[in-house]
Short mmCIF file of C-alpha atoms and ligand atoms in Angstrom, two decimals:
data_model
loop_
_atom_site.label_atom_id
_atom_site.label_comp_id
_atom_site.label_asym_id
_atom_site.label_seq_id
_atom_site.Cartn_x
_atom_site.Cartn_y
_atom_site.Cartn_z
CA MET N 16 77.47 85.41 99.86
CA GLU N 17 77.36 87.06 103.26
CA VAL N 18 79.05 85.34 106.31
CA ALA N 19 78.48 86.49 109.85
CA ILE N 20 81.64 86.10 111.94
CA GLU N 21 82.41 87.83 115.38
CA GLY N 22 82.44 91.46 114.87
CA ALA N 23 81.87 91.54 111.27
CA ARG N 24 79.64 90.55 108.44
CA LEU N 25 81.86 89.56 105.40
CA HIS N 26 80.94 89.57 101.77
CA LEU N 27 82.65 86.94 99.78
CA ALA N 28 82.63 85.92 96.08
CA VAL N 29 82.86 82.21 95.51
CA LEU N 30 83.86 81.34 91.99
CA GLY N 31 84.20 77.80 90.37
CA GLU N 32 84.71 74.54 91.94
CA GLY N 33 87.87 72.49 92.83
CA PRO N 34 90.72 73.01 95.38
CA PRO N 35 90.24 76.33 97.06
CA VAL N 36 92.36 79.35 96.79
CA LEU N 37 92.17 82.64 98.77
CA LEU N 38 92.71 86.08 97.14
CA VAL N 39 93.06 89.03 99.42
CA HIS N 40 92.43 92.40 97.94
CA GLY N 41 94.72 95.49 98.52
CA PHE N 42 94.02 99.11 99.89
CA PRO N 43 91.58 100.74 99.29
CA PHE N 44 89.89 98.20 97.06
CA SER N 45 87.54 95.39 97.32
CA SER N 46 86.97 91.76 96.15
CA ALA N 47 86.14 93.43 92.75
CA MET N 48 89.95 94.05 92.00
CA TRP N 49 90.45 90.29 91.88
CA GLU N 50 87.29 89.17 89.76
CA PRO N 51 88.81 89.21 86.44
CA VAL N 52 91.85 87.02 87.58
CA GLY N 53 89.33 84.90 89.90
CA ARG N 54 87.01 84.10 86.85
CA ARG N 55 90.13 82.66 84.96
CA LEU N 56 91.30 80.68 87.98
CA ALA N 57 87.68 79.24 88.34
CA GLU N 58 87.74 78.18 84.73
CA GLY N 59 91.00 76.51 85.47
CA GLY N 60 89.46 74.23 87.98
CA HIS N 61 89.72 76.30 91.23
CA LYS N 62 87.20 77.29 93.75
CA VAL N 63 88.16 80.94 93.99
CA LEU N 64 87.38 82.70 97.52
CA ILE N 65 87.37 86.27 97.21
CA PRO N 66 86.22 88.01 100.41
CA ASP N 67 85.77 91.97 101.02
CA LEU N 68 87.89 92.56 104.22
CA ARG N 69 85.87 94.18 106.79
CA GLY N 70 84.72 97.63 106.12
CA PHE N 71 85.68 97.63 102.47
CA GLY N 72 83.35 96.55 99.45
CA LYS N 73 80.21 95.02 100.87
CA SER N 74 81.49 93.88 104.06
CA LYS N 75 80.67 95.37 107.36
CA GLY N 76 82.57 95.61 110.75
CA ALA N 77 84.29 98.10 113.05
CA PRO N 78 87.48 99.43 111.37
CA VAL N 79 90.79 97.75 112.26
CA SER N 80 93.65 99.20 114.05
CA ASP N 81 96.01 96.35 113.00
CA LEU N 82 96.19 93.85 110.31
CA GLY N 83 95.85 90.97 112.66
CA THR N 84 92.08 91.76 112.64
CA PHE N 85 91.80 91.08 109.06
CA VAL N 86 93.68 87.71 109.67
CA THR N 87 91.26 86.74 112.39
CA ASP N 88 88.47 87.48 110.20
CA LEU N 89 89.70 85.46 107.19
CA LEU N 90 90.41 82.58 109.40
CA SER N 91 87.04 82.76 110.97
CA LEU N 92 85.51 82.96 107.51
CA LEU N 93 87.41 79.91 106.25
CA ASP N 94 86.28 77.90 109.40
CA VAL N 95 82.48 78.94 108.49
CA LEU N 96 83.31 77.86 104.97
CA TRP N 97 84.72 74.52 106.31
CA VAL N 98 88.19 75.08 104.69
CA ASN N 99 89.89 73.74 107.74
CA GLY N 100 93.20 72.77 106.46
CA ALA N 101 95.86 74.81 104.50
CA LEU N 102 95.18 76.61 101.18
CA PRO N 103 97.06 78.79 98.90
CA TRP N 104 96.87 82.59 100.00
CA VAL N 105 97.27 85.02 97.14
CA GLY N 106 97.80 88.55 98.58
CA PHE N 107 97.87 91.79 96.58
CA SER N 108 99.67 94.69 98.26
CA MET N 109 97.96 95.23 101.48
CA GLY N 110 96.73 91.76 101.18
CA GLY N 111 100.29 90.54 100.91
CA TYR N 112 101.05 92.37 104.36
CA VAL N 113 97.84 90.56 105.60
CA ALA N 114 99.40 87.30 104.22
CA PHE N 115 102.67 88.00 106.17
CA GLU N 116 100.72 88.42 109.40
CA ALA N 117 98.71 85.35 108.74
CA TRP N 118 102.13 83.40 108.29
CA ARG N 119 103.18 84.59 111.53
CA ARG N 120 99.99 83.57 113.22
CA ARG N 121 98.85 80.44 111.68
CA PRO N 122 101.35 78.99 109.06
CA ASP N 123 99.39 75.64 109.37
CA ARG N 124 96.56 77.29 107.37
CA ILE N 125 98.86 78.42 104.47
CA GLU N 126 99.72 75.88 101.80
CA SER N 127 101.49 78.31 99.25
CA LEU N 128 101.84 81.90 98.93
CA ALA N 129 101.45 84.15 96.01
CA LEU N 130 102.49 87.77 96.87
CA VAL N 131 101.52 90.14 94.24
CA ASP N 132 102.69 93.77 94.03
CA THR N 133 103.62 93.94 97.61
CA ARG N 134 106.57 94.41 99.74
CA ALA N 135 108.09 92.91 103.01
CA GLY N 136 109.46 96.07 104.57
CA ALA N 137 107.47 98.33 107.09
CA ASP N 138 107.05 102.05 106.61
CA ASP N 139 109.94 104.21 107.46
CA PRO N 140 109.13 107.18 109.82
CA ALA N 141 108.28 109.69 107.01
CA ALA N 142 105.93 107.17 105.30
CA ARG N 143 104.42 106.29 108.71
CA ASP N 144 103.77 110.04 109.57
CA GLY N 145 102.41 110.55 105.94
CA ARG N 146 99.83 107.57 106.50
CA LEU N 147 98.66 108.94 109.86
CA ALA N 148 98.20 112.40 108.60
CA THR N 149 96.38 110.99 105.56
CA ALA N 150 94.21 109.08 107.83
CA LEU N 151 93.09 112.24 109.67
CA ARG N 152 92.37 113.94 106.39
CA VAL N 153 90.26 110.80 105.45
CA ASP N 154 88.37 111.16 108.65
CA ARG N 155 87.33 114.64 107.73
CA GLU N 156 87.34 114.83 104.02
CA GLY N 157 86.44 111.23 102.80
CA SER N 158 88.16 108.51 100.70
CA GLY N 159 88.69 110.99 97.76
CA VAL N 160 91.76 112.10 99.45
CA VAL N 161 93.26 108.78 98.90
CA ALA N 162 92.05 108.11 95.55
CA ASP N 163 93.38 111.29 94.18
CA ALA N 164 96.92 110.69 95.96
CA MET N 165 97.06 107.27 94.61
CA LEU N 166 95.81 107.33 91.26
CA PRO N 167 98.92 108.77 89.33
CA LYS N 168 101.04 105.81 90.82
CA LEU N 169 98.83 102.91 90.14
CA PHE N 170 99.07 102.10 86.36
CA ALA N 171 101.58 101.19 83.56
CA ALA N 172 101.63 103.81 80.68
CA ALA N 173 99.66 101.70 78.55
CA THR N 174 96.64 101.37 80.74
CA PRO N 175 93.60 103.14 79.27
CA PRO N 176 91.97 106.13 80.85
CA SER N 177 88.64 104.38 81.06
CA GLN N 178 90.15 101.62 83.53
CA ARG N 179 91.84 104.63 85.39
CA GLN N 180 88.71 106.41 85.90
CA ALA N 181 86.90 103.15 87.10
CA VAL N 182 89.66 102.70 89.61
CA HIS N 183 89.49 106.23 90.79
CA ALA N 184 85.51 105.92 91.36
CA ALA N 185 85.87 102.79 93.24
CA MET N 186 88.48 104.13 95.49
CA THR N 187 86.57 107.24 96.14
CA ASP N 188 83.45 105.09 97.12
CA ALA N 189 85.44 103.13 99.85
CA ALA N 190 83.90 103.84 103.43
CA PRO N 191 86.17 106.59 104.98
CA ALA N 192 86.20 104.78 108.22
CA ALA N 193 87.72 101.47 106.78
CA VAL N 194 90.20 103.54 104.82
CA ALA N 195 91.24 105.52 107.67
CA GLY N 196 91.47 102.31 109.95
CA ALA N 197 93.58 100.48 107.23
CA LEU N 198 95.95 103.42 107.04
CA ARG N 199 96.64 103.31 110.70
CA ALA N 200 96.95 99.53 110.61
CA MET N 201 99.41 99.56 107.61
CA ALA N 202 101.32 102.21 109.51
CA ALA N 203 101.85 100.09 112.50
CA ARG N 204 102.78 96.88 110.65
CA PRO N 205 106.03 95.33 111.38
CA ASP N 206 108.99 94.78 109.10
CA SER N 207 108.58 91.13 107.40
CA THR N 208 111.98 91.32 105.87
CA PRO N 209 114.01 89.72 108.84
CA THR N 210 111.60 86.87 109.05
CA LEU N 211 111.33 86.23 105.06
CA HIS N 212 113.61 83.03 105.55
CA LYS N 213 111.16 81.57 107.89
CA ILE N 214 108.68 81.24 105.04
CA SER N 215 108.85 77.58 104.40
CA VAL N 216 105.97 77.08 101.63
CA ARG N 217 106.58 77.61 97.96
CA THR N 218 106.03 81.25 97.02
CA LEU N 219 105.21 83.02 93.76
CA VAL N 220 106.06 86.77 93.60
CA ILE N 221 104.28 88.59 90.91
CA VAL N 222 105.16 92.38 90.03
CA GLY N 223 104.17 94.72 87.41
CA ALA N 224 107.12 95.76 85.47
CA GLU N 225 106.14 99.48 85.96
CA ASP N 226 104.81 99.13 89.55
CA ALA N 227 105.68 102.63 91.03
CA ILE N 228 104.24 101.77 94.52
CA THR N 229 105.83 98.34 95.16
CA PRO N 230 108.45 98.24 92.40
CA PRO N 231 110.29 95.12 91.09
CA ARG N 232 113.23 95.97 93.44
CA ASP N 233 110.81 94.99 96.27
CA ALA N 234 109.88 91.93 94.68
CA GLU N 235 113.40 91.12 94.39
CA VAL N 236 113.85 91.35 98.00
CA LEU N 237 110.78 89.04 98.55
CA VAL N 238 112.55 86.34 96.21
CA GLY N 239 115.80 86.73 97.81
CA GLY N 240 114.70 86.27 101.23
CA ILE N 241 112.08 83.50 100.88
CA PRO N 242 113.80 80.18 100.45
CA ASP N 243 111.53 78.66 97.72
CA ALA N 244 110.38 81.79 95.87
CA ARG N 245 110.00 82.53 92.14
CA LEU N 246 109.69 85.84 90.59
CA ARG N 247 107.12 86.62 87.57
CA VAL N 248 107.55 90.21 86.00
CA VAL N 249 104.27 91.25 84.17
CA ARG N 250 104.72 93.46 81.26
CA ASP N 251 102.57 96.59 80.68
CA ALA N 252 101.41 96.44 84.23
CA GLY N 253 101.90 99.00 87.07
CA HIS N 254 100.84 98.33 90.60
CA LEU N 255 97.33 97.10 89.64
CA ALA N 256 98.73 94.13 87.64
CA PRO N 257 95.66 91.98 88.32
CA LEU N 258 93.32 94.45 86.89
CA GLU N 259 95.63 95.71 84.21
CA GLN N 260 96.80 92.24 83.02
CA PRO N 261 94.31 89.74 84.35
CA ALA N 262 95.36 87.06 81.91
CA ALA N 263 99.16 87.17 82.62
CA VAL N 264 98.57 87.22 86.33
CA ALA N 265 96.06 84.36 86.21
CA ASP N 266 98.05 82.46 83.89
CA ALA N 267 101.20 82.80 86.44
CA LEU N 268 98.87 81.66 89.34
CA LEU N 269 97.42 78.74 87.24
CA GLU N 270 100.91 77.44 86.51
CA PHE N 271 102.17 77.87 90.12
CA LEU N 272 99.05 76.24 91.55
CA ALA N 273 99.28 73.39 89.30
CA ASN N 274 103.11 72.85 89.54
CA PRO N 275 105.48 73.87 92.22
CA VAL N 276 108.63 73.77 90.13
CA LEU N 277 108.64 76.90 88.35
CA ARG N 278 111.54 78.17 86.36
CA ARG N 279 113.30 81.47 87.85
CA ARG N 280 112.97 84.46 85.73
C1 LIG C 299 97.76 98.52 98.38
O1 LIG C 299 97.68 98.57 97.09
O2 LIG C 299 97.28 97.88 98.97
C2 LIG C 299 98.63 99.63 99.02
O3 LIG C 299 99.25 100.48 97.84
C3 LIG C 299 99.57 99.37 99.94
C4 LIG C 299 100.25 100.53 100.68
O4 LIG C 299 99.85 101.64 100.55
O5 LIG C 299 101.20 100.09 101.15
#
């Protein structure tokens, strides 16, 4: 479905019926990256809301310069959908950065958190400069610049070439203005590490065992800092665990959504 909010027109996949759960995609992806997991959550009795962030996928809107705009958009979207209270937020990578910002702004709208292949830290100066330089290149040359740079770092060794090619094509198709805007917004994001202890909702941290972008040591920082956090490491998955191992990621989420008490592993 399409939802008009102030300054943007957001595309949203809605799957299943039941208690709602919000899945926020990463960079430079779209709701499509969550669909295999979303279908399983829907089969498990959830109403799964998977928006395209503004400018990505089928959503329209001026590019963001800070991640707070994505948060404002998502809260407006939930209001339009009459999801007025708190619900579980599941954020993948940049979607995790968005979830941290949502927690800072409106913790009352977050019932629980699942942080998937993401990190709390801000960019160091070299990474920030690199992102800003890449944004300039994307402005000039298009999103293929990002697709080519990210592709070698996204997958586990066992992930088949056909899946790698499909992901490369999807990244190349992302709208350059949205990609450049998100790069600048990520470069400007604050360090969430010092405030992890303030996250008072139960949290599941999921990471691909072979994630080279936000590796398991980043996940351990999250679990160490958030008071009620549990870790699930997904085998044969790199950064794109939700696409590489959707059944394992969905099972972990279903168990988490059904049962607040998980074994530490
Ligand atoms: C993502 O998957 O969202 C990105 O890798 C996040 C990042 O570049 O920091």
